Short mmCIF file of C-alpha atoms and ligand atoms in Angstrom, two decimals:
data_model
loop_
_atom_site.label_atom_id
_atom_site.label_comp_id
_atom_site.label_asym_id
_atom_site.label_seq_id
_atom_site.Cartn_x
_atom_site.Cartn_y
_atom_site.Cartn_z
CA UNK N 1 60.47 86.12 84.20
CA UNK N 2 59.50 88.84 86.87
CA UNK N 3 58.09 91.75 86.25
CA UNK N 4 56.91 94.89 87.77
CA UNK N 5 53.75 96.53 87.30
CA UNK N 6 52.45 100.08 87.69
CA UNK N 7 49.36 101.43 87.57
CA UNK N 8 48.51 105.22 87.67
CA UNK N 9 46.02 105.84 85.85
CA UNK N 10 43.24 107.68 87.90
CA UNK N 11 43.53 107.96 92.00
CA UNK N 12 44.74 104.77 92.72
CA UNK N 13 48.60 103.90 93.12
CA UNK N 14 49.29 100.46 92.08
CA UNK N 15 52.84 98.68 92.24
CA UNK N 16 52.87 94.67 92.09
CA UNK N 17 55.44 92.24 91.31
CA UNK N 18 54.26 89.03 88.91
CA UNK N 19 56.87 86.20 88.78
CA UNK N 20 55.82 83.65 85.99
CA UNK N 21 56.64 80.58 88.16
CA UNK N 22 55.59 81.81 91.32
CA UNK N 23 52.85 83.83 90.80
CA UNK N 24 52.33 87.25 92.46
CA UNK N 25 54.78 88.23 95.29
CA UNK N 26 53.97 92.00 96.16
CA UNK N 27 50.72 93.55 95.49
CA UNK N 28 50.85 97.04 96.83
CA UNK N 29 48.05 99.42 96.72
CA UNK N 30 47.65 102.84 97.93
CA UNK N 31 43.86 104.92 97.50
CA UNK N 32 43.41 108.70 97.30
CA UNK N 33 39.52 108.25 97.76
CA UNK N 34 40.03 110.51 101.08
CA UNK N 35 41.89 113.36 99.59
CA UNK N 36 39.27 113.48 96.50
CA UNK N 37 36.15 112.75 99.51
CA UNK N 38 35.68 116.42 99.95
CA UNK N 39 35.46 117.02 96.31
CA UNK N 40 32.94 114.73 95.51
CA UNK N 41 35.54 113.34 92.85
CA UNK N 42 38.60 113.36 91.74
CA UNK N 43 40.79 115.99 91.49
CA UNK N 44 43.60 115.74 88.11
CA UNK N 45 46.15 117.51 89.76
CA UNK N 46 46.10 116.70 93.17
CA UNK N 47 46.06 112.93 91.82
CA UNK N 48 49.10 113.34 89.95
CA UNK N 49 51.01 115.19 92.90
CA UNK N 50 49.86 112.29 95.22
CA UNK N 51 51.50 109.46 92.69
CA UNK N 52 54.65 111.30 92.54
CA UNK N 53 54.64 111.11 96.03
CA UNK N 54 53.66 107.68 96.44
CA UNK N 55 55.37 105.53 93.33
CA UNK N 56 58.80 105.50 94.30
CA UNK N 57 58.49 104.37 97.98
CA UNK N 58 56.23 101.65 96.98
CA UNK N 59 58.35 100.15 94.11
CA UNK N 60 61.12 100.05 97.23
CA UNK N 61 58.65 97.76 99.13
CA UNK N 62 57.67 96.03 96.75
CA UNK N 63 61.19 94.78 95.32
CA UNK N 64 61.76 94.16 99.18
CA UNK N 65 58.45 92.30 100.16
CA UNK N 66 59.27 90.09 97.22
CA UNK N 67 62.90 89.87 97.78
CA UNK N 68 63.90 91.14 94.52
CA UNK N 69 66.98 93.45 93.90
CA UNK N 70 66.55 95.44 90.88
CA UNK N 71 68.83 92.62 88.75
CA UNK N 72 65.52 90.33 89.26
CA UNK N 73 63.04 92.39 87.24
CA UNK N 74 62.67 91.19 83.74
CA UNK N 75 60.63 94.26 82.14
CA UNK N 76 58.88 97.12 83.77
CA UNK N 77 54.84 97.24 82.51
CA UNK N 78 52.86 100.30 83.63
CA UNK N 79 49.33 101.73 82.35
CA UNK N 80 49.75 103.58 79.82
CA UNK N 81 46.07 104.93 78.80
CA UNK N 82 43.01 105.25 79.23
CA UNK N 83 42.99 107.77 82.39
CA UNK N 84 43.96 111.29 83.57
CA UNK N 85 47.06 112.12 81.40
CA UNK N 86 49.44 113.46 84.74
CA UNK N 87 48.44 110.40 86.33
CA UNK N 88 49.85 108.48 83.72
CA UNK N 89 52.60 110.67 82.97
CA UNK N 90 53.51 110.14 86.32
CA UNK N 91 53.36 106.12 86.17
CA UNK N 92 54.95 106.09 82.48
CA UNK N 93 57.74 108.34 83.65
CA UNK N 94 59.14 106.50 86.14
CA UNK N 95 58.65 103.18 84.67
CA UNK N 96 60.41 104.32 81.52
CA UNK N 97 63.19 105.74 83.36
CA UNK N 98 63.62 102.45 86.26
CA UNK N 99 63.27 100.67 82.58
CA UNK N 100 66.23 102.48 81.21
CA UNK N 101 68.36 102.85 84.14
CA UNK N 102 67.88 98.88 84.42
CA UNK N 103 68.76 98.17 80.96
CA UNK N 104 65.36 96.44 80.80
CA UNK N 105 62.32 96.61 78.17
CA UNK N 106 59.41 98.99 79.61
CA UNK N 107 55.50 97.47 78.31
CA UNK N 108 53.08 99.89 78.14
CA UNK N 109 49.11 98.16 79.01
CA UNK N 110 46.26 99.00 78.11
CA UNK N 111 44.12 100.03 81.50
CA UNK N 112 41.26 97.76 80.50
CA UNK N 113 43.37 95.05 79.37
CA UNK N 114 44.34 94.88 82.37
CA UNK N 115 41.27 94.86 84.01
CA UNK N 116 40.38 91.99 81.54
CA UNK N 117 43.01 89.78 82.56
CA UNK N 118 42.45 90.25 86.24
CA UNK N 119 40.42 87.48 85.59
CA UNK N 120 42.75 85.52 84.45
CA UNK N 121 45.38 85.62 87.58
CA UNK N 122 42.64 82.79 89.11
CA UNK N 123 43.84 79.12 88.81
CA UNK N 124 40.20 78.51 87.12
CA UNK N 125 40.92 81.19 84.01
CA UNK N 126 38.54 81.93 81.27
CA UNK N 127 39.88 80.43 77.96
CA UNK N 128 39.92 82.47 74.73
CA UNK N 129 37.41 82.74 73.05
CA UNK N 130 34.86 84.62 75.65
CA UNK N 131 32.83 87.76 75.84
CA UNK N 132 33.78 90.49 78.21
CA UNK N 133 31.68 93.23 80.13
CA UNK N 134 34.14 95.73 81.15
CA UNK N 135 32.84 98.43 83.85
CA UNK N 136 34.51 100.60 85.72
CA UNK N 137 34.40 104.31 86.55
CA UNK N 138 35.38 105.41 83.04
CA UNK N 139 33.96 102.45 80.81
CA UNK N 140 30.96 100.56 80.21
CA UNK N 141 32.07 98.10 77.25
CA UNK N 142 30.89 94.47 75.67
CA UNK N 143 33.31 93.11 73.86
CA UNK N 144 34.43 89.82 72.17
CA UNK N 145 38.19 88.55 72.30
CA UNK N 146 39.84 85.74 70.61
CA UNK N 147 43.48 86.52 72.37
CA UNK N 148 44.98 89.08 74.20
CA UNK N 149 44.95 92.22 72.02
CA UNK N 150 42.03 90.87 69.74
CA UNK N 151 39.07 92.22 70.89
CA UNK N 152 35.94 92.86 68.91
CA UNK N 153 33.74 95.48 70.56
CA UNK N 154 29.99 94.71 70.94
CA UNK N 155 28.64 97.91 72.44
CA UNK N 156 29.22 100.64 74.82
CA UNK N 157 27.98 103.27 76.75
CA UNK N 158 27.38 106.33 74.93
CA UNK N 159 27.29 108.52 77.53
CA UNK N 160 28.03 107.88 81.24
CA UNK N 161 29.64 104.66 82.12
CA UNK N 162 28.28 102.44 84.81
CA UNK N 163 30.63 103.32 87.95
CA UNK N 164 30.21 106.94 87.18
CA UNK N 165 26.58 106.63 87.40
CA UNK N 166 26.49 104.81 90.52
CA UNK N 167 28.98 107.46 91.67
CA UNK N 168 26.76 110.50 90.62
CA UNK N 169 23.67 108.78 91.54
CA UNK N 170 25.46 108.34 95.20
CA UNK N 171 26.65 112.34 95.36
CA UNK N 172 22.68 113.10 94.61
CA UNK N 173 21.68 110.95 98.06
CA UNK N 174 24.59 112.48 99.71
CA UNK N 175 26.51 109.78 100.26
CA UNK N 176 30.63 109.45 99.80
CA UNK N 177 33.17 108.97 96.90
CA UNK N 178 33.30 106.14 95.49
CA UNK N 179 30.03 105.77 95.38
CA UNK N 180 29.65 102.19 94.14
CA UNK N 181 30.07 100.38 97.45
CA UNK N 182 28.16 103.41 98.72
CA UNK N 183 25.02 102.67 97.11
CA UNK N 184 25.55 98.70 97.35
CA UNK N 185 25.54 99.05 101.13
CA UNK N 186 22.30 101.55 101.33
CA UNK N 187 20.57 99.23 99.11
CA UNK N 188 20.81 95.91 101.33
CA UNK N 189 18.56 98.20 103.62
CA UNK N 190 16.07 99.17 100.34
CA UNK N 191 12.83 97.97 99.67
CA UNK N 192 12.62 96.35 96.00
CA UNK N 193 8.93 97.17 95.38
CA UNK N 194 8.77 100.99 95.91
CA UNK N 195 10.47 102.10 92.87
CA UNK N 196 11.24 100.84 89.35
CA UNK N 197 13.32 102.86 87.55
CA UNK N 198 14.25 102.65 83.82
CA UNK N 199 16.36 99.78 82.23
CA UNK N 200 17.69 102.65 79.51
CA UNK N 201 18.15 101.17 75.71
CA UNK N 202 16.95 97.43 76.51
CA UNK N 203 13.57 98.12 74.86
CA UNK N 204 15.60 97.93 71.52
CA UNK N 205 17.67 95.74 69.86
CA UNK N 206 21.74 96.13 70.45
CA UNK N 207 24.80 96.25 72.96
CA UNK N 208 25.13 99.94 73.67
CA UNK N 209 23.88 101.05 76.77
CA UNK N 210 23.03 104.63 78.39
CA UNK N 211 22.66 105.67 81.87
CA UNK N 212 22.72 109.47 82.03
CA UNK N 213 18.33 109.49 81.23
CA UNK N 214 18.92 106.78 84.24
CA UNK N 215 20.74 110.04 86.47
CA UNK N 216 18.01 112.16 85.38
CA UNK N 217 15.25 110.05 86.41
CA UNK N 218 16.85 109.44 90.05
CA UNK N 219 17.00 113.37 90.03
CA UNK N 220 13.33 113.74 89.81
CA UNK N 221 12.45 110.80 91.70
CA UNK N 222 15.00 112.08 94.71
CA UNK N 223 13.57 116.12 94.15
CA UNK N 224 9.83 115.00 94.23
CA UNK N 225 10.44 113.21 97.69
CA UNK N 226 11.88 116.09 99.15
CA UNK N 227 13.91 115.97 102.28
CA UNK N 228 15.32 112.32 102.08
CA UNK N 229 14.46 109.72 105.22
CA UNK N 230 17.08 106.66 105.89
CA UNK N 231 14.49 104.82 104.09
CA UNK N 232 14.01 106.67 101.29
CA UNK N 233 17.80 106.65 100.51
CA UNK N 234 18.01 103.28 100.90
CA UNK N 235 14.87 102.82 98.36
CA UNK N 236 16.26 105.10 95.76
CA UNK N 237 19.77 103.50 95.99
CA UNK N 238 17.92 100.26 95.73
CA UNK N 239 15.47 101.02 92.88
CA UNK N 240 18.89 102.87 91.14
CA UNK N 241 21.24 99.69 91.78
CA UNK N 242 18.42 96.97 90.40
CA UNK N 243 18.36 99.13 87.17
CA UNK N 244 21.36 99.16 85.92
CA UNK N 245 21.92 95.62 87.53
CA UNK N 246 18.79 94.74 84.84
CA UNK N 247 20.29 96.60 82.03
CA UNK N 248 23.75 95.14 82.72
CA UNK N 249 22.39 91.96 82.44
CA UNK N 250 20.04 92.29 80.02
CA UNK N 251 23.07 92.87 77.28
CA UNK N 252 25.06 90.10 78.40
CA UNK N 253 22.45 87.77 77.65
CA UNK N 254 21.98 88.97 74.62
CA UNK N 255 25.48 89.05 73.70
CA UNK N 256 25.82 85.60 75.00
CA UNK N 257 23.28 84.96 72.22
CA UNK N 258 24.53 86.64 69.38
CA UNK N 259 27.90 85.52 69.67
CA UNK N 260 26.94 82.07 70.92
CA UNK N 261 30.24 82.16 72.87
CA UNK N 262 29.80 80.17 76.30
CA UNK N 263 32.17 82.07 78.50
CA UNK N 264 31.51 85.50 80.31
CA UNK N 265 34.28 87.33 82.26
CA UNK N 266 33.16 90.49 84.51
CA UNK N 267 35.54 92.80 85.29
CA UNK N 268 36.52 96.68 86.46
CA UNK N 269 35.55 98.22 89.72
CA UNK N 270 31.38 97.59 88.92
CA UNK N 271 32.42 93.91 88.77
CA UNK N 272 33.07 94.09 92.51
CA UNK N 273 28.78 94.87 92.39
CA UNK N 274 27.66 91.72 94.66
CA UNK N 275 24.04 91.56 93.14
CA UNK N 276 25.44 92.01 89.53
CA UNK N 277 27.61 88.93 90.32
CA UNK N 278 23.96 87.04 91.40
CA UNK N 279 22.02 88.43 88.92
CA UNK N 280 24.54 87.54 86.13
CA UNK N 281 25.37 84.22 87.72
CA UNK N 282 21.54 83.52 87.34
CA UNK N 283 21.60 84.28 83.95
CA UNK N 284 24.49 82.73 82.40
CA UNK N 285 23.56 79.24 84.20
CA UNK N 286 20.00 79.40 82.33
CA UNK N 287 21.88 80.01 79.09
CA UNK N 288 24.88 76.99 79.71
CA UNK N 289 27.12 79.48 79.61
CA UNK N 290 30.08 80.08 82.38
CA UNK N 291 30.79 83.18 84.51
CA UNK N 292 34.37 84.37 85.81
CA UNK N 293 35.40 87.18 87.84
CA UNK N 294 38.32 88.40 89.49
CA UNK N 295 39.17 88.56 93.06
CA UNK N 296 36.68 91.65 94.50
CA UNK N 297 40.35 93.09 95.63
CA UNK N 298 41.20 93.16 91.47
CA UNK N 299 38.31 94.03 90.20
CA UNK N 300 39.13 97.97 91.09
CA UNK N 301 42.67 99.37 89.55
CA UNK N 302 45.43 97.27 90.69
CA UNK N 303 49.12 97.14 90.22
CA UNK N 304 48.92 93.05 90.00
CA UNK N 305 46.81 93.31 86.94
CA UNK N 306 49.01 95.48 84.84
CA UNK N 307 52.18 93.69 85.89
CA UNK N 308 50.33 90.27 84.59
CA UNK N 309 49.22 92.22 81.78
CA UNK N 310 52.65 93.27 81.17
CA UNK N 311 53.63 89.44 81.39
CA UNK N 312 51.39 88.01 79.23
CA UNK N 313 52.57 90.96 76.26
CA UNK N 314 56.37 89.73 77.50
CA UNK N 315 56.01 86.27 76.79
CA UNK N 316 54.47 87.52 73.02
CA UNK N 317 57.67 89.05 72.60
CA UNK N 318 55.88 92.48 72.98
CA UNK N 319 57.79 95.55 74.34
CA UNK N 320 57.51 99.36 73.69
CA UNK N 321 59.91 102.37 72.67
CA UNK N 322 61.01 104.32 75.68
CA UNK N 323 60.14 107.46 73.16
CA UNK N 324 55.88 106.56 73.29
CA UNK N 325 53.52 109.15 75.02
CA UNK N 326 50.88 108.38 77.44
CA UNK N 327 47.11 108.07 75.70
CA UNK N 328 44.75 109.65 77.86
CA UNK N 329 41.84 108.66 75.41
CA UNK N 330 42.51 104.90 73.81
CA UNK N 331 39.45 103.12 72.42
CA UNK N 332 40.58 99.19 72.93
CA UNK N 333 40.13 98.12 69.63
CA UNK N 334 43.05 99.91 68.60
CA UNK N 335 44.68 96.97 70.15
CA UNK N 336 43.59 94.53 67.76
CA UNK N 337 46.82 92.96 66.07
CA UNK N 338 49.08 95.57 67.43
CA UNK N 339 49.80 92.68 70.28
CA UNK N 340 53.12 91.08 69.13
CA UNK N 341 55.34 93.17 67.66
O1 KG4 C 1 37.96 100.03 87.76
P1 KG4 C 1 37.89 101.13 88.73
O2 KG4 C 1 38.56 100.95 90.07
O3 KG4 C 1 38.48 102.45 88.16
C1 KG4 C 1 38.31 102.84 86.82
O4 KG4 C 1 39.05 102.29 85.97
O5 KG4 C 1 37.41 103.66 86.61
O6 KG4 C 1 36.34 101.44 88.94
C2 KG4 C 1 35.90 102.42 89.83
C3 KG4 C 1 34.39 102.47 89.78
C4 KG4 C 1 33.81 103.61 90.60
O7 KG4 C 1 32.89 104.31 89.80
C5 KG4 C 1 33.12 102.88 91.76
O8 KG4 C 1 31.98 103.59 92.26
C6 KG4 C 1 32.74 101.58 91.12
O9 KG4 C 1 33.84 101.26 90.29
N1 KG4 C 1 32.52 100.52 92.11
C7 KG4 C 1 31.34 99.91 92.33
C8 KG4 C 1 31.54 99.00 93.39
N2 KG4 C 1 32.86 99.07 93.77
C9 KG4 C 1 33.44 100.01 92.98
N3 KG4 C 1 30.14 100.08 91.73
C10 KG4 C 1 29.12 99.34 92.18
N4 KG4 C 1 29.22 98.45 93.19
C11 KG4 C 1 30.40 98.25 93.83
N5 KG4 C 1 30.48 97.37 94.82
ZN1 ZN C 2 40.08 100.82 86.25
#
């Protein structure tokens, strides 16, 4: 069973091959961080132009990297929600019509399913049941899952999500888009003890988090210092990276309690956050419980996860109508049971 994956969900073009003796053969991925730089984000349209320009041309390479001809592919998966809806229309369209001009089923995935299994492409896989802290630029979510499609969520943000903070909190020091790695790198450089900033919602009980009274508070502390020294980035950036670090891990281990499930998986761009990884590391082995993350390179959007994705809802005899729209908004849960067909 081979099958090709597509992911165009936001401002990342991702086109991967997953053979289910082999493993992964192509993994192609293409950024539009520099064309959305200038903005400071990214840009709806210009993201959608860009994946029409990219998609085809890479599903070329791909089949050729991997040797495949088109008589290889089993099913066609792509990402069909959450995300910017051109982007996806852009990604759905062409997998639906490849699927149909195949004669092949098309399997629409769930973005953060995806990201979810990322986990799983490692030879040492999480196995069901486990929690999951899912954070990317668009999500911050703690949720429980039994199988793939069953997930129970735990909490969420209910405002900004994690990456977007870091992302606004690195357009406030000045620094480039995506800010995540941005920040990371600044704080290596930060001192620890100048700042402490707020660990939001942790003073009381629950799994939701918060972080935009977290953007507000950087806000002040950055306008009260005034014109910003090296050092002063790098201490804000610190101080604003050990927060949410805290809060991040603050939940876990509380979810890890409540649930008294012994297996964590991290996953979604923030996942690729080196100090979360030690800070959560640190935590799970005081509480017996086991940690698993994917490769930094999946942790952000990736073709390789939705094509695994795609051939993990395959093998449960899952596959979609070539008549379904994309879902731009898509809370996970609506998964739950709606796995094999
Ligand atoms: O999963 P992803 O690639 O796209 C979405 O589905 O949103 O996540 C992108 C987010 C961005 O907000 C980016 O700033 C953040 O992940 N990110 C990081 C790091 N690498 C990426 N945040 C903190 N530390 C990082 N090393
Ligand atoms: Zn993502």
């Amino acid at each position: 069973m081979r099958i090709l994956g597509i992911e165009s969900s936001c401002d990342e073009t991702g086109v991967a091959i997953y053979d289910g003796e082999k493993g992964l053969l192509s993994n192609l991925l293409y950024s539009q961080a520099s064309i959305h730089a200038e903005f400071g984000g990214v840009v709806p349209e210009l993201a959608s132009r860009d994946h029409i320009r990219k998609t085809l041309p890479m599903i070329r390479q791909a089949l050729e990297e991997s040797g495949s001809s088109p008589d290889d592919i089993s099913a066609i998966a792509y990402t069909r929600g959450p995300g910017l809806v051109g982007a996806l229309m852009v990604g759905s369209s062409i997998a639906k019509s490849l699927a149909m001009a195949w004669d092949i089923p098309s399997i629409a995935v769930h973005h953060m399913e995806g990201h979810l299994v990322a986990s799983m492409l490692e030879k040492d896989a999480p196995q069901y049941p486990f929690i999951a802290l899912l954070v990317s630029g668009g999500h911050t979510q703690l949720l429980s899952t039994s199988g793939l499609g069953e997930y129970r969520m735990l909490g969420e943000s209910l405002d900004d999500a994690a990456g977007e903070a870091f992302d606004k909190a690195a357009k406030m020091l000045g620094l480039g888009y995506p800010g995540g790695p941005e920040i990371a790198r600044l704080a290596e450089t930060g001192d620890t003890g100048r700042f402490r900033f707020p660990r939001p919602m942790t003073d009381r009980p629950g799994l939701d988090f918060s972080f935009s009274g977290l953007k507000t508070y950087t806000m002040n502390c950055i306008e009260r210092l005034g014109p910003l020294s090296e050092q002063d980035k790098a201490d804000v950036a610190t101080a604003f990276q050990e927060a949410v670090v805290d809060t991040i891990t603050i939940k876990c281990k509380r979810a890890i309690k409540e649930t008294r499930l012994n297996q964590l998986v991290i996953a979604g761009g923030v996942s690729a956050n080196l100090r979360l990884r030690d800070e959560l590391g640190e935590m799970v082995s005081k509480n017996n419980t086991r940690i698993f993350y994917p490769q930094l390179k999946f942790c952000t959007d990736n073709g390789a996860m939705i094509a695994y994705a795609g051939y993990l809802k395959l093998q449960l005899g899952h596959e979609d109508d070539l008549a379904i729209n994309v879902k731009p908004r898509w809370p996970m849960e609506d998964l739950t049971g709606a796995t094999s067909k």
